[in-house]
CSV table of N, CA and C in Angstrom, one decimal:
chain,number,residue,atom,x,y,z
A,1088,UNK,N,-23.8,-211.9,31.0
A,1088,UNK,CA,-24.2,-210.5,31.3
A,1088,UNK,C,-24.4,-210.4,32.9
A,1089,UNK,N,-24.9,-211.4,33.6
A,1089,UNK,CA,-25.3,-210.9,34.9
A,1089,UNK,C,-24.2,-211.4,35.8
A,1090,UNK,N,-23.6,-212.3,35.2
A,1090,UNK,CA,-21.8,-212.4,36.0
A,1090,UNK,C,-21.2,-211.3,35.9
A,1091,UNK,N,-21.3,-210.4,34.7
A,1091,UNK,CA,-20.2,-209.4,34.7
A,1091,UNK,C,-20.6,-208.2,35.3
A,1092,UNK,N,-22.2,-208.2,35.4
A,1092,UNK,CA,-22.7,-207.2,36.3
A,1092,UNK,C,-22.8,-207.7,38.0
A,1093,UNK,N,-22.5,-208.7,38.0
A,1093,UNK,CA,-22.2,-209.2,39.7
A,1093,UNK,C,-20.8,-209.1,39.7
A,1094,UNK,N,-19.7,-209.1,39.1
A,1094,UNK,CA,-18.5,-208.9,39.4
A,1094,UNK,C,-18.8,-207.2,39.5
A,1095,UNK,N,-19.0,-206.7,38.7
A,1095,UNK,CA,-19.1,-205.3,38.7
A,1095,UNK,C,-19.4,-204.3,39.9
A,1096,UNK,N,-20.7,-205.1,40.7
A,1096,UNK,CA,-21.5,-205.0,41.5
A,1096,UNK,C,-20.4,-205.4,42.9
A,1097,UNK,N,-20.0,-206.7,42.7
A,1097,UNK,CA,-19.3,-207.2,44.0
A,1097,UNK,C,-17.8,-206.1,44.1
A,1098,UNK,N,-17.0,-205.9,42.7
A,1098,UNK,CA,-16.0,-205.1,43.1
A,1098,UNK,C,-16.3,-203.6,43.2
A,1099,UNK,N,-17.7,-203.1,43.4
A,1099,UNK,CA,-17.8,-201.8,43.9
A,1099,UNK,C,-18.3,-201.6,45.4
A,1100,UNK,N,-18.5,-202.8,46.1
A,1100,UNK,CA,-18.9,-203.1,47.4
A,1100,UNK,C,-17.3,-203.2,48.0
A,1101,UNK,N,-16.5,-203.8,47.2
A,1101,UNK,CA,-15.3,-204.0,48.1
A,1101,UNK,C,-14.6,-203.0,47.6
A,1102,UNK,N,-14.6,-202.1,46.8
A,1102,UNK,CA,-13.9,-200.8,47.3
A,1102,UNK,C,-14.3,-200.0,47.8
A,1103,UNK,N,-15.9,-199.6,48.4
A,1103,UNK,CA,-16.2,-198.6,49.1
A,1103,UNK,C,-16.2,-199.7,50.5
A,1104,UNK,N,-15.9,-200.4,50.7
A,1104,UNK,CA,-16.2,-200.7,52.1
A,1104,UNK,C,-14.6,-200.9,52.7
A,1105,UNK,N,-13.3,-200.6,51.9
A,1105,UNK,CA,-11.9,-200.6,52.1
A,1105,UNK,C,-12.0,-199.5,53.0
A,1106,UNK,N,-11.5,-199.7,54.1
A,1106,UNK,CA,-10.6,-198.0,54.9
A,1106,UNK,C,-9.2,-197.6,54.0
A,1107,UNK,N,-9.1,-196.4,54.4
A,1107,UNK,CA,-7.8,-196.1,54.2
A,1107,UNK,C,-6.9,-196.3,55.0
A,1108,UNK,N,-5.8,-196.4,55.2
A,1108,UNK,CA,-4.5,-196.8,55.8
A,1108,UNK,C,-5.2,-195.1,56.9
A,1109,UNK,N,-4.9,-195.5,58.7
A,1109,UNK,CA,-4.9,-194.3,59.2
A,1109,UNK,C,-4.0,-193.2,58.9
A,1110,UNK,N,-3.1,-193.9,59.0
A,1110,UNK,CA,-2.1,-192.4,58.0
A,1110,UNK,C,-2.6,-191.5,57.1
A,1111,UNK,N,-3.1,-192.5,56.1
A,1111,UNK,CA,-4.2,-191.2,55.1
A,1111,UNK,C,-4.9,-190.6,55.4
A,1112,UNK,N,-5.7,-191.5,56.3
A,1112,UNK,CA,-7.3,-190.4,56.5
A,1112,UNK,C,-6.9,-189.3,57.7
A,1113,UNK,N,-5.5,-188.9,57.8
A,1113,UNK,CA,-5.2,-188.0,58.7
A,1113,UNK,C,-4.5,-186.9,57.8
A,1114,UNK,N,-3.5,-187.4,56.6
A,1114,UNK,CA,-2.6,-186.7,55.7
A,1114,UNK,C,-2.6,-185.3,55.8
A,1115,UNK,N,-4.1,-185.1,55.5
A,1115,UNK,CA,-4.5,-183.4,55.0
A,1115,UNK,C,-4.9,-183.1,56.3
A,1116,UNK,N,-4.8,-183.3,57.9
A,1116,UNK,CA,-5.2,-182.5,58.5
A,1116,UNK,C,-4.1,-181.4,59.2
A,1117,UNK,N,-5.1,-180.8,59.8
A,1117,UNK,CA,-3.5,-179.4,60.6
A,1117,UNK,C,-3.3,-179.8,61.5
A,1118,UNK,N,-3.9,-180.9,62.5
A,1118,UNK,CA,-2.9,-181.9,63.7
A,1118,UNK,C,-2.8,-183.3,63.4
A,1119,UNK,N,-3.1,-183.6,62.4
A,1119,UNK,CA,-2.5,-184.9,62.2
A,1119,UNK,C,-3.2,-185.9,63.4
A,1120,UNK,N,-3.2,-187.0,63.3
A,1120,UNK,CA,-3.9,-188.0,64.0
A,1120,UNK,C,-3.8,-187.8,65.7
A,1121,UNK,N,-4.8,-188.3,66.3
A,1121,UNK,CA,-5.0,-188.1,67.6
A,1121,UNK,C,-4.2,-189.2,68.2
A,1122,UNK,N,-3.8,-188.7,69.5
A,1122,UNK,CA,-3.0,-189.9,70.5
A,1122,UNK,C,-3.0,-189.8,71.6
A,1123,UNK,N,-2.4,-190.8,72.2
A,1123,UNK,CA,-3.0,-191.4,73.4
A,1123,UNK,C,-2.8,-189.8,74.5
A,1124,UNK,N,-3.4,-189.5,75.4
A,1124,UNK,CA,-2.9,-188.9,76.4
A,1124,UNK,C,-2.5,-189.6,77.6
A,1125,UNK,N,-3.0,-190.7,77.7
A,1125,UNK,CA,-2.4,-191.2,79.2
A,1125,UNK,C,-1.9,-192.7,78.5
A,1126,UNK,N,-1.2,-193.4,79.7
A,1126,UNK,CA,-0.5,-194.3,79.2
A,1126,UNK,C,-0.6,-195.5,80.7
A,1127,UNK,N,-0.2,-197.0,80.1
A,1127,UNK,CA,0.1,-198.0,81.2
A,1127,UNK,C,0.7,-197.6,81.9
A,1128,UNK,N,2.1,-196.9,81.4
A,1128,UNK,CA,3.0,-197.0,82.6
A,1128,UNK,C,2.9,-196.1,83.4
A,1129,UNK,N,2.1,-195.0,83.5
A,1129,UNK,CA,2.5,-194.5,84.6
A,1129,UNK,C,1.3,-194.8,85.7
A,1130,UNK,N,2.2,-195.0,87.1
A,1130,UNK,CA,1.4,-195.5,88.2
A,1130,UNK,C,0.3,-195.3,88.5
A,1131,UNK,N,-0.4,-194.4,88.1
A,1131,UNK,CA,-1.9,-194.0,88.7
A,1131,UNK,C,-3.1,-194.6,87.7
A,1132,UNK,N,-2.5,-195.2,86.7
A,1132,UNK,CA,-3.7,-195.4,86.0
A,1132,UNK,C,-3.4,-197.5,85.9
A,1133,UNK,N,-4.6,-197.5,86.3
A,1133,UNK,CA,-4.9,-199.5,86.4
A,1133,UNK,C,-5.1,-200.0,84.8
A,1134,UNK,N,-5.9,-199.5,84.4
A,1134,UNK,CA,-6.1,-199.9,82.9
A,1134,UNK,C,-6.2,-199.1,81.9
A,1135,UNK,N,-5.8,-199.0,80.6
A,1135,UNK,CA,-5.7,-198.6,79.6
A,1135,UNK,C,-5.6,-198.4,78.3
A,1136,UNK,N,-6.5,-198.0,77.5
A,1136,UNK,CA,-6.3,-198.8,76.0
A,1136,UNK,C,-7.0,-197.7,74.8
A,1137,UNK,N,-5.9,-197.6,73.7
A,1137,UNK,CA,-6.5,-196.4,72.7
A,1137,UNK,C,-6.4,-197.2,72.1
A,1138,UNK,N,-7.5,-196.9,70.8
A,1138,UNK,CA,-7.9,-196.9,69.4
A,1138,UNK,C,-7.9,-196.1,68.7
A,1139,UNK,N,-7.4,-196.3,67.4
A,1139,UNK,CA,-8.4,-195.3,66.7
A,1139,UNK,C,-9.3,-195.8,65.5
A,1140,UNK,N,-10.3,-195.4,65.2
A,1140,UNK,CA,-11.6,-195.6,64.8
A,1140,UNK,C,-12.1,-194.8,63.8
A,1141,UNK,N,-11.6,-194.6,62.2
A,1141,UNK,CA,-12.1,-193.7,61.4
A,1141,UNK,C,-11.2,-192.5,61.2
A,1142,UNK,N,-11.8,-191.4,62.2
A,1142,UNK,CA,-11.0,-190.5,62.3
A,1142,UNK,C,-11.3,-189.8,63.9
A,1143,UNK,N,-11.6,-190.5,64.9
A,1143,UNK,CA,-11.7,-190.6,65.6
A,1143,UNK,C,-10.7,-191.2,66.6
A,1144,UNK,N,-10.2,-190.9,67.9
A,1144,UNK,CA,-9.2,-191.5,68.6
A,1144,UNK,C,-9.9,-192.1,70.0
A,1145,UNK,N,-9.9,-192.9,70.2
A,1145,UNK,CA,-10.9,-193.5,71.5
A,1145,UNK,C,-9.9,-193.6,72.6
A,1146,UNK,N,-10.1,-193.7,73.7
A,1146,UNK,CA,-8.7,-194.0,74.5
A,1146,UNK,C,-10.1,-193.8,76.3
A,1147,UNK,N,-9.8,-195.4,76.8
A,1147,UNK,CA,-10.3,-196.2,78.0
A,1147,UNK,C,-9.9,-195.9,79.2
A,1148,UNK,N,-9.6,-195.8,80.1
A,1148,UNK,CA,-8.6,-195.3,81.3
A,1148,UNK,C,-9.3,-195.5,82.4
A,1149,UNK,N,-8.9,-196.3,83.6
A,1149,UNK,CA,-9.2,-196.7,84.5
A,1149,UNK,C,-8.0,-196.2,85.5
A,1150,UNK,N,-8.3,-195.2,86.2
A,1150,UNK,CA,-7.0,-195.0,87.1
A,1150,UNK,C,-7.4,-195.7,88.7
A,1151,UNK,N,-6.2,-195.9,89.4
A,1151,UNK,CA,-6.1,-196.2,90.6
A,1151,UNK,C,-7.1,-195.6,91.6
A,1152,UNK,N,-7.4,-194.4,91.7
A,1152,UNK,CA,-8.7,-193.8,92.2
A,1152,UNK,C,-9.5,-194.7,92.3
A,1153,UNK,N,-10.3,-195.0,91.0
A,1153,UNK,CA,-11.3,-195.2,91.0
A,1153,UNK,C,-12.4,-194.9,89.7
A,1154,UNK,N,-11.5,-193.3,89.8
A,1154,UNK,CA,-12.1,-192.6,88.4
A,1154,UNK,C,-12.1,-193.6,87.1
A,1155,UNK,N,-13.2,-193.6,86.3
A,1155,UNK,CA,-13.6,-193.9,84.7
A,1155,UNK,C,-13.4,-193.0,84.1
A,1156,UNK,N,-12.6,-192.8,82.9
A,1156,UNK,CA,-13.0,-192.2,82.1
A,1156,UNK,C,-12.4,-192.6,80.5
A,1157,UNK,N,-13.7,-192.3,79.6
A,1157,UNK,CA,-13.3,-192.4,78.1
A,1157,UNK,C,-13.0,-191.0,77.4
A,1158,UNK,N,-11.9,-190.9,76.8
A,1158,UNK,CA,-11.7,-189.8,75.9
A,1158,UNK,C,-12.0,-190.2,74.3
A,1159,UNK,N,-13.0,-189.2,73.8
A,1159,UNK,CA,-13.1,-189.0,72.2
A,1159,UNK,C,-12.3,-188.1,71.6
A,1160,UNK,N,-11.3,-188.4,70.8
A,1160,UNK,CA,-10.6,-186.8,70.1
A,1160,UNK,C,-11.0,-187.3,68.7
A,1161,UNK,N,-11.9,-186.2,68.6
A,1161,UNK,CA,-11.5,-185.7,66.5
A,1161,UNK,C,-11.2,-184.6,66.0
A,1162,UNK,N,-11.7,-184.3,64.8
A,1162,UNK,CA,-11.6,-183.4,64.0
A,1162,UNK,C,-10.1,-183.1,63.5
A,1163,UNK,N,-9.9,-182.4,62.4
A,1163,UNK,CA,-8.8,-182.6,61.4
A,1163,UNK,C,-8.2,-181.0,61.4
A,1164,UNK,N,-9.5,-179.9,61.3
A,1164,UNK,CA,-8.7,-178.6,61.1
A,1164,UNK,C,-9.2,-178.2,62.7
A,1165,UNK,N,-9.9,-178.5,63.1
A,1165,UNK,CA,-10.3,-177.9,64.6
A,1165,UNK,C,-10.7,-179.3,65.7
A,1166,UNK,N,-9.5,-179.1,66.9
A,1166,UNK,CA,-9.5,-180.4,67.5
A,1166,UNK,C,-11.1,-179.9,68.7
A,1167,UNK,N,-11.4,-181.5,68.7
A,1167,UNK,CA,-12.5,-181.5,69.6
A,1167,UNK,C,-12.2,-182.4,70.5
A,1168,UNK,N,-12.2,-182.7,72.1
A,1168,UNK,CA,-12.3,-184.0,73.0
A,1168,UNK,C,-13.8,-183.9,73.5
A,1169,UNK,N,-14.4,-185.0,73.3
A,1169,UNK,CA,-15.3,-185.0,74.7
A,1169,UNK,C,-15.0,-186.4,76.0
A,1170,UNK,N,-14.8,-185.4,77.2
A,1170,UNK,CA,-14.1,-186.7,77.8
A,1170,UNK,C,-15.6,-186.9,78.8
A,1171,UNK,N,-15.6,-188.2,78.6
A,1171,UNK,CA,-17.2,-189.0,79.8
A,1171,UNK,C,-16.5,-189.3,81.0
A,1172,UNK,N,-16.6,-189.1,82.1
A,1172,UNK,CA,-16.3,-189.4,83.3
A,1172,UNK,C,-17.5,-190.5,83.8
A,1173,UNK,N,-17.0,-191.6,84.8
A,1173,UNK,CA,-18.3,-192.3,85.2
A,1173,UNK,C,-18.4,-190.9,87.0
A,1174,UNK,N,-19.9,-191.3,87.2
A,1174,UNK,CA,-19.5,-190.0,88.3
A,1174,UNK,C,-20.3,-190.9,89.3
A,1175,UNK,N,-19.9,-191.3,90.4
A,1175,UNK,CA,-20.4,-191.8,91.6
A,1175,UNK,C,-21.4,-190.8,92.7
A,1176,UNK,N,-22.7,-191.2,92.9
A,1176,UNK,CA,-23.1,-189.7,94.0
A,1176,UNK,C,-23.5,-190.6,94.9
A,1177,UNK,N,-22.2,-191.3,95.8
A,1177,UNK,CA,-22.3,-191.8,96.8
A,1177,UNK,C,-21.4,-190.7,97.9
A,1178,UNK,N,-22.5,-190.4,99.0
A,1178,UNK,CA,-21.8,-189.7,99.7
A,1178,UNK,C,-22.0,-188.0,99.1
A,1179,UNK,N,-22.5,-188.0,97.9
A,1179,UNK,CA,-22.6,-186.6,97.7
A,1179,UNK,C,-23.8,-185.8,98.2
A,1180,UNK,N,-23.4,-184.6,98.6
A,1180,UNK,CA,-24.9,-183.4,99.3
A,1180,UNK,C,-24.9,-183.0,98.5
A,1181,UNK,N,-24.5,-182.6,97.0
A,1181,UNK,CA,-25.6,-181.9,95.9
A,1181,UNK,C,-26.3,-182.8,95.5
A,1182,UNK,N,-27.7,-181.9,94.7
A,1182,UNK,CA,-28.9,-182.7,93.7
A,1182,UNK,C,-27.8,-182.9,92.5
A,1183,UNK,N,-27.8,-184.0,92.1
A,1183,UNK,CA,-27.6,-184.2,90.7
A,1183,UNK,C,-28.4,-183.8,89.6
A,1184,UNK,N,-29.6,-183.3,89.8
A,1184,UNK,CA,-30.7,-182.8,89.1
A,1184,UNK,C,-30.0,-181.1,88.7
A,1185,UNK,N,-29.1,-180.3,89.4
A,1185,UNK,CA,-29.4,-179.7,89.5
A,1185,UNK,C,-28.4,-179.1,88.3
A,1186,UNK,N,-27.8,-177.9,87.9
A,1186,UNK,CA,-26.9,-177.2,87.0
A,1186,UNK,C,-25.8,-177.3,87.8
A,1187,UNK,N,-25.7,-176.8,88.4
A,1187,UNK,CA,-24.6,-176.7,89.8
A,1187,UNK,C,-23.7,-177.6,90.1
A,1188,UNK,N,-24.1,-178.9,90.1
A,1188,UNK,CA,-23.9,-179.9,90.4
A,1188,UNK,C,-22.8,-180.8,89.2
A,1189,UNK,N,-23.8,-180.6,88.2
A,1189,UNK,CA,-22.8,-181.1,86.9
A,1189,UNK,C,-21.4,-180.0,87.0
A,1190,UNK,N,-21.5,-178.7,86.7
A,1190,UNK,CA,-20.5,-177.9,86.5
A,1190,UNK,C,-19.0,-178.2,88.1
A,1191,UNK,N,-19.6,-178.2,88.8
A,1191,UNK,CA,-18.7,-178.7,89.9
A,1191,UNK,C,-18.5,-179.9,89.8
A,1192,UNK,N,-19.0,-181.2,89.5
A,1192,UNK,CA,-18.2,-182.4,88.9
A,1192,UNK,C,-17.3,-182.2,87.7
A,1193,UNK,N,-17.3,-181.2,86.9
A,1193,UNK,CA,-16.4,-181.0,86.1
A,1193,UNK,C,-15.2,-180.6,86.7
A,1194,UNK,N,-15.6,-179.2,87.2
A,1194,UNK,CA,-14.5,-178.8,88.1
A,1194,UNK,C,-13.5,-179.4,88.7
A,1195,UNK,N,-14.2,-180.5,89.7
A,1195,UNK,CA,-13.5,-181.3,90.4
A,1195,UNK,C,-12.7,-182.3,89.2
A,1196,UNK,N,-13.7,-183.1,88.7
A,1196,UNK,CA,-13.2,-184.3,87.7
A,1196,UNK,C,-11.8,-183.7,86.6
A,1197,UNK,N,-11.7,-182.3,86.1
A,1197,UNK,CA,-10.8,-181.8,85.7
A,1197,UNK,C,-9.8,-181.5,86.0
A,1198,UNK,N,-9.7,-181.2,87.8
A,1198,UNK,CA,-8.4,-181.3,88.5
A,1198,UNK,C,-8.1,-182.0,89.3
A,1199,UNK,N,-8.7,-183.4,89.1
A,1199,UNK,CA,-8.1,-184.7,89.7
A,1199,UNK,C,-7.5,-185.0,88.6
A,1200,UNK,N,-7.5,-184.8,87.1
A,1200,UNK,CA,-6.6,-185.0,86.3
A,1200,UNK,C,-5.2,-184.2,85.9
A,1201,UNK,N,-5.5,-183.2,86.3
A,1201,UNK,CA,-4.3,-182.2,86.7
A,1201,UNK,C,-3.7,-182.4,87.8
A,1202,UNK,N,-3.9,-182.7,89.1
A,1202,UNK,CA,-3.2,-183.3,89.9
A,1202,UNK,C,-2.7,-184.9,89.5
A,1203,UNK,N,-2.4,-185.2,88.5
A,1203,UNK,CA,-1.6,-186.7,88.1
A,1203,UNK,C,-0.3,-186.4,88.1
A,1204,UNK,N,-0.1,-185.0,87.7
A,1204,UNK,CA,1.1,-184.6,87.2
A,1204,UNK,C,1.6,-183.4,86.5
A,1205,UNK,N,3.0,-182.6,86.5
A,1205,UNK,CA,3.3,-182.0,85.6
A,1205,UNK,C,2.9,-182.1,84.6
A,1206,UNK,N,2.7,-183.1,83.9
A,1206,UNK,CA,2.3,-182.9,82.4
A,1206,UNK,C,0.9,-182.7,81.8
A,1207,UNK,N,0.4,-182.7,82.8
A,1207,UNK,CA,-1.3,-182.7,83.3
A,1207,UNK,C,-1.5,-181.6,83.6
A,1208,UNK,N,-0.8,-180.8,83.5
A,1208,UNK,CA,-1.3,-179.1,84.6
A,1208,UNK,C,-2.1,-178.5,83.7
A,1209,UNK,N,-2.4,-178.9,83.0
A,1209,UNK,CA,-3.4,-178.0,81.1
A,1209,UNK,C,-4.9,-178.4,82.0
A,1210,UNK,N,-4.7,-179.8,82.2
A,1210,UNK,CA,-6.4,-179.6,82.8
A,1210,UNK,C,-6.7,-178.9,84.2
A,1211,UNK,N,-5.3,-178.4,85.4
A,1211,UNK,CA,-5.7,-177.7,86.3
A,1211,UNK,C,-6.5,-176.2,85.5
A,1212,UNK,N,-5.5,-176.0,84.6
A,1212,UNK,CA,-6.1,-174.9,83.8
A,1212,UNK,C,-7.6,-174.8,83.7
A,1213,UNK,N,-7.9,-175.9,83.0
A,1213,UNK,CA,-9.3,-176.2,82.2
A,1213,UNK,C,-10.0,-175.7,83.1
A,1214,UNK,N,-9.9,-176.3,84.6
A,1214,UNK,CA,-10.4,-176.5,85.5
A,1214,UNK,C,-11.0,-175.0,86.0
A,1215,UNK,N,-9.4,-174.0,86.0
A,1215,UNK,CA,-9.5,-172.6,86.8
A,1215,UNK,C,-10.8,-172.3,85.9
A,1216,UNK,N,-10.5,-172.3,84.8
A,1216,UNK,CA,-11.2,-171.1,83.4
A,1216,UNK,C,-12.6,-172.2,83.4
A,1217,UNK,N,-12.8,-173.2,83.4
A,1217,UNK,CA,-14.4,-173.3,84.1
A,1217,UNK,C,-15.2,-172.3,85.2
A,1218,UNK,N,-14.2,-172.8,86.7
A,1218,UNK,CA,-14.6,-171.9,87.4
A,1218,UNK,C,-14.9,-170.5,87.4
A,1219,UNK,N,-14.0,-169.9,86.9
A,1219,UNK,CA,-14.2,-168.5,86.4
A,1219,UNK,C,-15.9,-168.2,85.8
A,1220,UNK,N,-16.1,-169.0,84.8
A,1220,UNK,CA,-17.2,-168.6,84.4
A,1220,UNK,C,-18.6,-169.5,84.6
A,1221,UNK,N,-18.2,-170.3,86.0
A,1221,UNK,CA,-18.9,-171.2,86.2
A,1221,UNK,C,-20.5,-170.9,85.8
A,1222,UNK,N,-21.4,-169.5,86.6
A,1222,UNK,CA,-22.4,-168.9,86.4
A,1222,UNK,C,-22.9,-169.0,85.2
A,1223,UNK,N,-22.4,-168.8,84.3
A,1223,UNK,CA,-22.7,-168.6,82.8
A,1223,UNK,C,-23.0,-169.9,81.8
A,1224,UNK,N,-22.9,-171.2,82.7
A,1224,UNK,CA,-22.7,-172.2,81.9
A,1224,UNK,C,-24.4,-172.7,81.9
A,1225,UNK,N,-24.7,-173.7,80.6
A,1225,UNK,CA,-25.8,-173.9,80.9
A,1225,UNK,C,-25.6,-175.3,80.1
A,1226,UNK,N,-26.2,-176.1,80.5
A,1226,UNK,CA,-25.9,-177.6,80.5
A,1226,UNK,C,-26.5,-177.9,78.8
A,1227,UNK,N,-25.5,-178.7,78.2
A,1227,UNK,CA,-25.8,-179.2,76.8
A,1227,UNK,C,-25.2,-178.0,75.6
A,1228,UNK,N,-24.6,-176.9,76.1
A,1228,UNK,CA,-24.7,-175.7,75.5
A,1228,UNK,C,-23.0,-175.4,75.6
A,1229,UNK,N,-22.7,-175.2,74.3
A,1229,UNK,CA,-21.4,-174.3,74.3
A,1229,UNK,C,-21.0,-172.9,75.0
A,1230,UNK,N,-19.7,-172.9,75.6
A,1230,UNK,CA,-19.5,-171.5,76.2
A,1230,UNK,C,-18.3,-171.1,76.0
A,1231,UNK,N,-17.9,-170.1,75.4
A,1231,UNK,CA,-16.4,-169.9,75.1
A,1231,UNK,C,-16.1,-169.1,76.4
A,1232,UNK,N,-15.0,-169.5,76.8
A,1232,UNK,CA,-14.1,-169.6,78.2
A,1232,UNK,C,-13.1,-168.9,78.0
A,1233,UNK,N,-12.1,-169.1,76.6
A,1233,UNK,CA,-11.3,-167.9,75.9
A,1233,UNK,C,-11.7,-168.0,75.2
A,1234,UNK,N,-10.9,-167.1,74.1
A,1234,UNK,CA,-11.0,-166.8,73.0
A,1234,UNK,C,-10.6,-168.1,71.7
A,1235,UNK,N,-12.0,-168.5,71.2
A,1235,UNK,CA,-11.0,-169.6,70.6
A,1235,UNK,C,-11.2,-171.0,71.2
A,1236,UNK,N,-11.7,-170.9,72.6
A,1236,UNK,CA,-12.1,-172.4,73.4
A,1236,UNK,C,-13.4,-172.4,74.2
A,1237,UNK,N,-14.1,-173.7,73.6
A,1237,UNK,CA,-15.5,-173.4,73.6
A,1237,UNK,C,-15.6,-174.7,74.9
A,1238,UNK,N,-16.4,-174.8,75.5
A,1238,UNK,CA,-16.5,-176.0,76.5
A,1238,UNK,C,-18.5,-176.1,76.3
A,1239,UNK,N,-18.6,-177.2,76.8
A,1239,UNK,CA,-20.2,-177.8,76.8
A,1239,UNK,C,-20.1,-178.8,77.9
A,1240,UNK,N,-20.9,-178.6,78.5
A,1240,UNK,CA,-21.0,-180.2,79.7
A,1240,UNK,C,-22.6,-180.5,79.9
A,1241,UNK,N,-22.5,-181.7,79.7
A,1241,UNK,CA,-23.5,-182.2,80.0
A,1241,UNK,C,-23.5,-183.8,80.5
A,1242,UNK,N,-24.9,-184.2,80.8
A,1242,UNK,CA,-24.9,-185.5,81.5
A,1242,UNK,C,-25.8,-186.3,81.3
A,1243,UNK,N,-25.6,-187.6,81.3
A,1243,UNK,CA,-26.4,-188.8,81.2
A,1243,UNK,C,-26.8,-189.5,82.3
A,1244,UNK,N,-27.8,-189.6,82.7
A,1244,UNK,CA,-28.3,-189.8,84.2
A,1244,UNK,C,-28.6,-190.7,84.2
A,1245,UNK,N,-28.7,-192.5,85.2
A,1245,UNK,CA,-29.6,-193.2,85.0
A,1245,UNK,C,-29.3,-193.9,86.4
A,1246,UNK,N,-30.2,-195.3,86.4
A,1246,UNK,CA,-30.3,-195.6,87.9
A,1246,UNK,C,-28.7,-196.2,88.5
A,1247,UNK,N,-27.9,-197.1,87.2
A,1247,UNK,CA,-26.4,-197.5,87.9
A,1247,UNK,C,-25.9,-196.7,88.1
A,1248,UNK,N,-25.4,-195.9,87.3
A,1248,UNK,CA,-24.5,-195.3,86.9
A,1248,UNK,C,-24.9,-193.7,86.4
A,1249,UNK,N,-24.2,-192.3,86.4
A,1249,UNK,CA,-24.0,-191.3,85.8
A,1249,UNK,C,-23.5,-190.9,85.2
A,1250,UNK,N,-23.1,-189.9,83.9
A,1250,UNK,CA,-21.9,-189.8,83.6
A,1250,UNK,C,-22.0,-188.6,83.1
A,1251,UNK,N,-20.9,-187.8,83.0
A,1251,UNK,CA,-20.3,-186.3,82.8
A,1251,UNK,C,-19.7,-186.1,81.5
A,1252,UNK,N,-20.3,-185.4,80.9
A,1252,UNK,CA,-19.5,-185.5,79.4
A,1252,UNK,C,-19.3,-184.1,79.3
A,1253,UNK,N,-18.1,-183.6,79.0
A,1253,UNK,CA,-17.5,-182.3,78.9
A,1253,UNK,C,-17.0,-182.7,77.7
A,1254,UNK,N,-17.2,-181.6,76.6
A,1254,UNK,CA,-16.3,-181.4,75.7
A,1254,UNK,C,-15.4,-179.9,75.4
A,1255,UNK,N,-14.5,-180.0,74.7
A,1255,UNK,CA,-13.8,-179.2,74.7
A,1255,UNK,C,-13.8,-178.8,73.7
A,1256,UNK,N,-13.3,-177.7,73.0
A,1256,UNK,CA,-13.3,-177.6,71.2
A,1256,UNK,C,-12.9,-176.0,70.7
A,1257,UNK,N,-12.3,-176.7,69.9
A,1257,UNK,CA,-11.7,-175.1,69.0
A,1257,UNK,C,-12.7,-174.1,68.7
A,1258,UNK,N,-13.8,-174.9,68.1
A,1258,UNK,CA,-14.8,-174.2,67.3
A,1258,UNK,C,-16.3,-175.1,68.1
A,1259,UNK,N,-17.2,-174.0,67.9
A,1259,UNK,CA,-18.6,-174.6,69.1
A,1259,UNK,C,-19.5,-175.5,67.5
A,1260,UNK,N,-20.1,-176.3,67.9
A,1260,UNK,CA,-20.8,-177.1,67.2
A,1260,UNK,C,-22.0,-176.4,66.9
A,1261,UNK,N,-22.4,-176.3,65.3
A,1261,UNK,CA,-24.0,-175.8,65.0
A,1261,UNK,C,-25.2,-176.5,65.7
């Protein structure tokens, strides 16, 4: 009795702890699995590397700049990125303390990615339609920019390093 309740026991641990093939856990969605946006080969970027993780798409990128950054893509019926920038305030005259300051590292950080390339011009976009409503933004907080696209930035402060997390999204988070 207690072997067959430890088999019982053991083959319910090894099928809840199985993934599904990533193909499936994407099947039913309305964009289908996330992918890479940037790539090794093209010149500007030093290092590079996606995963995906669940239902999540992770993707590393070290460009020739200098710039850091990680991109997170999920969701299944409504896509979300939040991309982390590392942010250097060497040489910078704003407070980092301040609202101002984050939203203009976005600004900026948004169209050094748009200047990579034609195929990049989406984030010069991102970049304009920040600006536009730069005033109205308030850090940690969703702000629909159009109709339909919600942005949030905010930041993680510490003594090495800073970092700028912008996310993007179909739909604003509860």
């Amino acid at each position: 009795m207690k072997y067959a309740f430890f088999c019982l026991i053991f083959g319910f641990l090894v099928l809840s702890c199985q993934n599904p093939s990533q193909e499936n856990a994407f099947a039913n969605c309305k964009y289908g699995k996330p992918e890479a946006i940037f790539s090794s080969e093209q010149e500007e970027v030093k290092k590079h590397q996606f995963t995906i993780k669940k239902q999540e798409g992770v993707e590393n990128v070290s460009f020739e700049s200098g710039l850091e950054l990680i991109i997170y893509q999920s969701g299944c019926d409504y896509i979300k990125q939040q991309y982390q920038f590392e942010i250097s305030q060497i040489n910078d005259t704003l407070d980092s303390s301040s609202q101002e300051y984050w939203i203009i590292k976005t600004i900026e950080s948004f169209q050094k990615l748009g200047d990579l390339g034609p195929e990049f011009f989406s984030y010069s976009s991102w970049a304009q339609a920040i600006a536009e409503r730069a005033g109205e933004f308030k850090l940690a907080e969703f702000l629909e920019v159009q109709p339909g696209f919600y942005v949030k930035i905010d930041r993680i402060e510490s003594s090495n390093k800073n970092l700028l997390l912008v996310t993007l999204s179909e739909e604003p988070e509860s």
